[in-house]
C-alpha cells in the first residue's frame, strides 16, 4: 500500500513537472510575440531610433537586448553648433524575461503570469561615470514588467534617492527618489500612469538654492472610437522655491500648483478642458494669487485630430530642417486640417483670474467658427463674417502703473545709472496717466474707478468695442450705414 502511495505521488509530481516545463515552453513562445508587440509600439514612437534589437528565447527564460538613440530632431535646434558634430544620446537595455506560469516562484510569489520582465540598463562609459557620482553602485533606474496571460500588464519603475556634494564648488543636491507605475492593456488601448517624486533640493555656493516638493502625476486614458486616447490627466507641485543670489538677486516661491485636464468624446467630436489652479506665488516678497485658468476646446472633429496626430508622428521621424518642417506643417494643415474648421469648432477661456497686491486681473474670452467652407480661405471677409467671438477683461490701474515703473527702471535704471529713481518714477507715472486718458478718449478702454476694463465682440462681421460699433477696415460707408 505504501509503495502505491509513493508511486502515485511520484507520478503526480512527474506529471506536474512535465506540465510546468511544457507550460513554461508554451509561455516562452507566447511571451516572445508579446515582447515583439511591445517593442514595435516603442519603436513606433517618434522620440527614438532603434539602433539594434535582438531576442534570444530559452526554455524557462529569454533575453531581449535593444539599443535606443534619442531622435536628434528633438534637440537639434537647441544643441547643434555650426562646424561641430551633433551630440547623440543612446542607451542599451536588456530585458531579462522569466516565463510563466509562475515566473516569480523563486521569490515565493505564486501569482501566475505569462512573464515577469526585469530591465537592466547599460549606459555609455561617460554617462555611467557621470551617473555614478550621484547613485554610486545603485542602479540609476529599475523597471519591472509583469505581463498577464491576456497581455495586460503592470510596469513598476523607480529611481533611487541620492545625496551629492562637491566640496570645491559648493554644489549640493538631495534627491528623494521617484516611483511610477503603468497599468496597460495588451493592445495599448488602455493606460493608467501614476508617478510621484517627494522632492529635490539643490544648492550652488554663492549662486543660489532650489527646492521642489511633492510632485504628483496621474493619467487615465482609453482609446476612443476616433482613434484618440481620451480620459483625464492630473498633476501637482506642492512647493517650488528658487533663490538666485548671483548677479541680480531673485526670489520665487510657489505653493500648490495643480493641473486637471479632461478629454471626452461626444459622438464623432472631441471636447477637451483644462484647469490650472495656483494657491500663491511670491516674487521678491510680493504675493500673487490665488490664480485660476479654465480653458475649453469643444466640437473638434475626432478622426481629423487622430489623422493629424499620425501625420505629425511621421514628420517627427524625418530628418527635416527648420524650413522643411515649417513647409510640411503648413501643407498638413491645408490638406488634413480643414475638417476641424468645417465642423464649427469652439475655443474658450472660461475664466482667468489672478489676485494681485493691488487688486485682481480678470479675463474671459471665446471664439467659434460657424459654417466654414474651404473657399473661405481665399475670401478673408467671408471668413471673418463666420467668426463669433467675445472677450472681457479688467485690470487694476495700479497694476499697469507698477508694470510701467518696472519697465522704466529696467531700461533707464541700474547700478551704473545716474538717473534719479524718484524723478524716473514720477515721469513714468505721468506717462501712464496720459496714455490711459488717451485710450479712454478713444473708447479703447473703460475707466471704472480704479479698474481699467474693456469688452469686445465680433458677430456676423460686426465688431463692438465697449458698447460702440467699430467699422472694420473693408466695410464701405454704404454698408456701415445700412447696418
Coordinates of N, CA, C and O in Angstrom, one line a residue, residues 377-470:
X377 N -11.1 80.3 -47.2 CA -9.6 80.6 -47.1 C -9.2 81.7 -48.1 O -8.2 82.4 -47.8
X378 N -9.8 81.7 -49.2 CA -9.4 82.7 -50.2 C -10.3 84.0 -50.2 O -10.1 84.9 -51.0
X379 N -11.2 84.0 -49.2 CA -12.1 85.2 -49.0 C -12.1 85.6 -47.6 O -13.0 85.2 -46.8
X380 N -11.1 86.4 -47.2 CA -11.0 86.8 -45.7 C -12.2 87.4 -45.2 O -12.5 87.2 -44.0
X381 N -12.9 88.2 -46.0 CA -14.1 88.9 -45.4 C -15.2 87.9 -45.1 O -15.8 87.9 -44.0
X382 N -15.4 86.9 -46.0 CA -16.4 85.8 -45.7 C -16.0 85.0 -44.5 O -16.8 84.6 -43.7
X383 N -14.7 84.8 -44.3 CA -14.2 84.1 -43.1 C -14.5 84.8 -41.8 O -15.0 84.3 -40.9
X384 N -14.2 86.1 -41.8 CA -14.5 86.9 -40.6 C -16.0 87.0 -40.3 O -16.3 86.9 -39.1
X385 N -16.8 87.0 -41.3 CA -18.2 87.0 -41.1 C -18.8 85.7 -40.4 O -19.9 85.7 -39.9
X386 N -18.0 84.7 -40.5 CA -18.4 83.4 -39.9 C -17.8 83.2 -38.5 O -18.0 82.1 -37.9
X387 N -17.0 84.2 -38.0 CA -16.4 84.1 -36.7 C -17.3 84.7 -35.6 O -17.8 85.9 -35.8
X388 N -17.6 84.0 -34.6 CA -18.3 84.6 -33.4 C -17.3 84.6 -32.2 O -16.7 83.6 -31.9
X389 N -17.0 85.8 -31.7 CA -16.1 85.9 -30.6 C -16.5 87.0 -29.7 O -17.2 87.9 -30.0
X390 N -16.0 86.9 -28.4 CA -16.2 87.9 -27.4 C -15.1 87.8 -26.4 O -14.6 86.7 -26.1
X391 N -14.8 88.9 -25.7 CA -13.8 89.0 -24.7 C -14.2 90.0 -23.7 O -14.8 91.1 -24.0
X392 N -13.7 89.8 -22.5 CA -14.0 90.8 -21.4 C -12.8 90.7 -20.4 O -12.4 89.6 -20.0
X393 N -12.2 91.9 -20.1 CA -11.1 91.9 -19.2 C -11.1 93.1 -18.3 O -11.7 94.2 -18.7
X394 N -10.5 93.0 -17.2 CA -10.4 94.2 -16.3 C -9.0 94.0 -15.5 O -8.6 92.9 -15.2
X395 N -8.4 95.1 -15.3 CA -7.1 95.1 -14.6 C -7.0 96.4 -13.7 O -7.4 97.5 -14.1
X396 N -6.5 96.3 -12.5 CA -6.4 97.5 -11.7 C -5.4 98.5 -12.3 O -4.4 98.1 -12.8
X397 N -5.8 99.8 -12.2 CA -4.9 100.8 -12.7 C -3.5 100.7 -12.1 O -2.5 100.9 -12.7
X398 N -3.5 100.4 -10.8 CA -2.2 100.4 -10.1 C -1.3 99.3 -10.7 O 0.0 99.5 -10.7
X399 N -1.8 98.2 -11.2 CA -1.0 97.2 -11.8 C -0.3 97.7 -13.0 O 0.9 97.4 -13.3
X400 N -1.1 98.4 -13.9 CA -0.5 99.0 -15.1 C 0.6 100.0 -14.7 O 1.7 100.0 -15.3
X401 N 0.4 100.8 -13.7 CA 1.4 101.8 -13.3 C 2.7 101.1 -12.8 O 3.8 101.5 -13.1
X402 N 2.5 100.0 -12.0 CA 3.6 99.3 -11.5 C 4.4 98.6 -12.6 O 5.7 98.7 -12.6
X403 N 3.8 98.0 -13.5 CA 4.5 97.4 -14.7 C 5.3 98.4 -15.5 O 6.4 98.2 -15.9
X404 N 4.7 99.6 -15.6 CA 5.4 100.7 -16.3 C 6.6 101.2 -15.6 O 7.7 101.4 -16.2
X405 N 6.5 101.2 -14.2 CA 7.7 101.6 -13.4 C 8.8 100.6 -13.5 O 10.0 100.9 -13.6
X406 N 8.4 99.3 -13.5 CA 9.4 98.2 -13.6 C 10.1 98.4 -15.0 O 11.4 98.2 -15.0
X407 N 9.4 98.6 -16.0 CA 10.0 98.7 -17.3 C 10.9 99.9 -17.4 O 12.0 99.8 -18.0
X408 N 10.5 101.0 -16.9 CA 11.3 102.2 -16.9 C 12.6 102.0 -16.1 O 13.7 102.4 -16.6
X409 N 12.5 101.3 -15.0 CA 13.7 101.1 -14.2 C 14.7 100.1 -14.9 O 15.9 100.3 -14.8
X410 N 14.1 99.1 -15.6 CA 15.0 98.2 -16.3 C 15.7 98.8 -17.4 O 16.8 98.5 -17.7
X411 N 15.0 99.8 -18.1 CA 15.6 100.4 -19.3 C 16.6 101.5 -18.9 O 17.7 101.6 -19.4
X412 N 16.2 102.4 -17.9 CA 16.9 103.6 -17.6 C 17.7 103.5 -16.3 O 18.5 104.4 -16.0
X413 N 17.3 102.6 -15.4 CA 17.9 102.5 -14.1 C 19.1 101.6 -14.1 O 19.8 101.4 -15.1
X414 N 19.4 100.9 -13.0 CA 20.5 100.1 -12.9 C 21.6 100.7 -12.0 O 21.6 101.9 -11.6
X415 N 22.6 99.8 -11.6 CA 23.6 100.2 -10.7 C 24.5 101.4 -11.2 O 24.9 102.2 -10.4
X416 N 24.7 101.4 -12.5 CA 25.6 102.4 -13.1 C 24.8 103.6 -13.6 O 25.4 104.5 -14.2
X417 N 23.5 103.6 -13.4 CA 22.7 104.7 -13.9 C 22.8 106.0 -13.0 O 22.9 105.9 -11.8
X418 N 22.9 107.1 -13.7 CA 22.9 108.4 -12.9 C 21.5 109.0 -12.8 O 21.4 110.1 -12.3
X419 N 20.5 108.3 -13.2 CA 19.1 108.8 -13.2 C 18.6 108.7 -11.7 O 18.7 107.7 -11.1
X420 N 17.9 109.8 -11.3 CA 17.3 109.8 -10.0 C 16.0 109.0 -10.1 O 15.1 109.2 -10.9
X421 N 15.9 107.9 -9.2 CA 14.8 107.0 -9.3 C 13.5 107.7 -9.0 O 12.4 107.3 -9.6
X422 N 13.5 108.6 -8.1 CA 12.2 109.3 -7.8 C 11.7 110.1 -9.0 O 10.5 110.1 -9.3
X423 N 12.6 110.8 -9.7 CA 12.3 111.5 -10.9 C 11.8 110.6 -12.0 O 10.8 110.8 -12.7
X424 N 12.5 109.4 -12.1 CA 12.1 108.4 -13.1 C 10.7 107.9 -12.8 O 9.9 107.7 -13.7
X425 N 10.4 107.6 -11.6 CA 9.1 107.1 -11.2 C 8.0 108.1 -11.5 O 6.9 107.8 -12.0
X426 N 8.3 109.4 -11.2 CA 7.3 110.4 -11.5 C 7.0 110.5 -13.0 O 5.9 110.6 -13.4
X427 N 8.1 110.5 -13.8 CA 7.9 110.6 -15.3 C 7.1 109.4 -15.8 O 6.2 109.6 -16.7
X428 N 7.5 108.2 -15.3 CA 6.7 107.0 -15.8 C 5.3 107.1 -15.4 O 4.4 106.8 -16.2
X429 N 5.0 107.6 -14.2 CA 3.6 107.7 -13.7 C 2.8 108.7 -14.6 O 1.7 108.4 -14.9
X430 N 3.5 109.8 -14.9 CA 2.8 110.8 -15.8 C 2.5 110.2 -17.2 O 1.5 110.5 -17.8
X431 N 3.5 109.5 -17.7 CA 3.3 108.9 -19.0 C 2.1 107.9 -19.0 O 1.3 107.9 -19.9
X432 N 2.1 107.1 -18.0 CA 1.0 106.1 -17.9 C -0.4 106.8 -17.8 O -1.3 106.4 -18.5
X433 N -0.4 107.8 -17.0 CA -1.7 108.6 -16.8 C -2.1 109.2 -18.1 O -3.3 109.1 -18.5
X434 N -1.2 109.7 -18.9 CA -1.5 110.3 -20.2 C -2.0 109.3 -21.2 O -3.0 109.5 -21.9
X435 N -1.4 108.1 -21.2 CA -1.8 107.0 -22.1 C -3.2 106.5 -21.7 O -4.0 106.2 -22.6
X436 N -3.4 106.4 -20.4 CA -4.8 105.9 -20.0 C -5.8 106.9 -20.5 O -6.9 106.5 -21.0
X437 N -5.6 108.1 -20.3 CA -6.6 109.1 -20.7 C -6.8 109.1 -22.2 O -8.0 109.3 -22.7
X438 N -5.7 109.0 -22.9 CA -5.9 108.9 -24.4 C -6.7 107.7 -24.9 O -7.5 107.8 -25.7
X439 N -6.4 106.5 -24.3 CA -7.1 105.3 -24.6 C -8.6 105.4 -24.3 O -9.4 104.9 -25.0
X440 N -8.8 106.0 -23.1 CA -10.2 106.2 -22.7 C -11.0 107.1 -23.6 O -12.2 106.9 -24.0
X441 N -10.3 108.2 -24.1 CA -11.0 109.2 -25.0 C -11.3 108.5 -26.3 O -12.3 108.8 -27.0
X442 N -10.5 107.5 -26.7 CA -10.7 106.8 -28.0 C -11.6 105.6 -27.8 O -11.8 104.8 -28.8
X443 N -12.1 105.4 -26.6 CA -13.0 104.3 -26.3 C -12.3 102.9 -26.4 O -13.0 101.9 -26.6
X444 N -11.0 102.9 -26.3 CA -10.3 101.6 -26.4 C -10.3 100.9 -25.0 O -10.2 99.7 -25.0
X445 N -10.5 101.7 -23.9 CA -10.7 101.1 -22.6 C -11.7 101.9 -21.9 O -12.1 103.0 -22.3
X446 N -12.3 101.3 -20.8 CA -13.2 102.0 -19.9 C -12.5 102.2 -18.6 O -11.7 101.3 -18.1
X447 N -12.6 103.3 -18.0 CA -12.1 103.6 -16.6 C -13.2 103.5 -15.6 O -14.1 104.4 -15.6
X448 N -13.3 102.4 -14.9 CA -14.3 102.2 -13.9 C -13.6 102.3 -12.5 O -13.2 101.4 -11.9
X449 N -13.6 103.6 -12.0 CA -12.9 103.8 -10.7 C -11.4 103.5 -10.8 O -10.7 104.1 -11.6
X450 N -11.0 102.5 -10.0 CA -9.6 102.1 -10.1 C -9.3 100.9 -11.0 O -8.2 100.4 -11.0
X451 N -10.3 100.6 -11.8 CA -10.2 99.5 -12.8 C -10.1 100.0 -14.2 O -10.9 100.9 -14.5
X452 N -9.3 99.4 -15.0 CA -9.3 99.6 -16.4 C -9.9 98.3 -17.1 O -9.5 97.2 -16.8
X453 N -10.9 98.5 -17.9 CA -11.7 97.4 -18.4 C -12.0 97.6 -19.9 O -11.9 98.7 -20.4
X454 N -12.3 96.5 -20.5 CA -12.7 96.5 -21.9 C -13.6 95.3 -22.2 O -13.3 94.2 -21.7
X455 N -14.6 95.4 -23.1 CA -15.3 94.3 -23.6 C -15.4 94.4 -25.2 O -15.4 95.6 -25.7
X456 N -15.3 93.3 -25.8 CA -15.4 93.3 -27.3 C -16.1 92.1 -27.8 O -16.1 91.1 -27.1
X457 N -16.8 92.2 -28.9 CA -17.4 91.1 -29.6 C -17.4 91.2 -31.1 O -17.3 92.3 -31.6
X458 N -17.4 90.1 -31.7 CA -17.4 90.0 -33.2 C -18.5 89.0 -33.6 O -18.3 87.8 -33.2
X459 N -19.5 89.5 -34.3 CA -20.6 88.6 -34.6 C -21.1 89.0 -36.0 O -21.5 90.1 -36.2
X460 N -21.1 88.0 -36.9 CA -21.5 88.2 -38.3 C -20.9 89.5 -38.9 O -21.6 90.3 -39.6
X461 N -19.6 89.7 -38.7 CA -18.9 90.8 -39.3 C -19.0 92.1 -38.6 O -18.4 93.1 -39.0
X462 N -19.8 92.1 -37.5 CA -20.0 93.4 -36.7 C -19.1 93.4 -35.5 O -19.2 92.4 -34.6
X463 N -18.2 94.4 -35.3 CA -17.3 94.4 -34.2 C -17.7 95.5 -33.3 O -17.9 96.7 -33.6
X464 N -18.0 95.1 -32.0 CA -18.5 96.0 -31.0 C -17.4 96.1 -29.9 O -17.0 95.1 -29.3
X465 N -16.9 97.3 -29.6 CA -15.9 97.6 -28.6 C -16.5 98.5 -27.5 O -16.8 99.7 -27.9
X466 N -16.6 98.0 -26.3 CA -17.1 98.8 -25.2 C -18.4 99.5 -25.5 O -18.7 100.6 -25.3
X467 N -19.3 98.7 -26.2 CA -20.7 99.1 -26.5 C -20.8 100.0 -27.7 O -21.9 100.4 -28.1
X468 N -19.7 100.2 -28.4 CA -19.8 101.1 -29.6 C -19.3 100.3 -30.8 O -18.3 99.6 -30.8
X469 N -20.1 100.4 -31.9 CA -19.8 99.6 -33.1 C -18.6 100.3 -33.8 O -18.6 101.5 -34.1
X470 N -17.6 99.4 -34.2 CA -16.4 99.9 -34.8 C -16.4 99.4 -36.2 O -16.4 98.1 -36.4

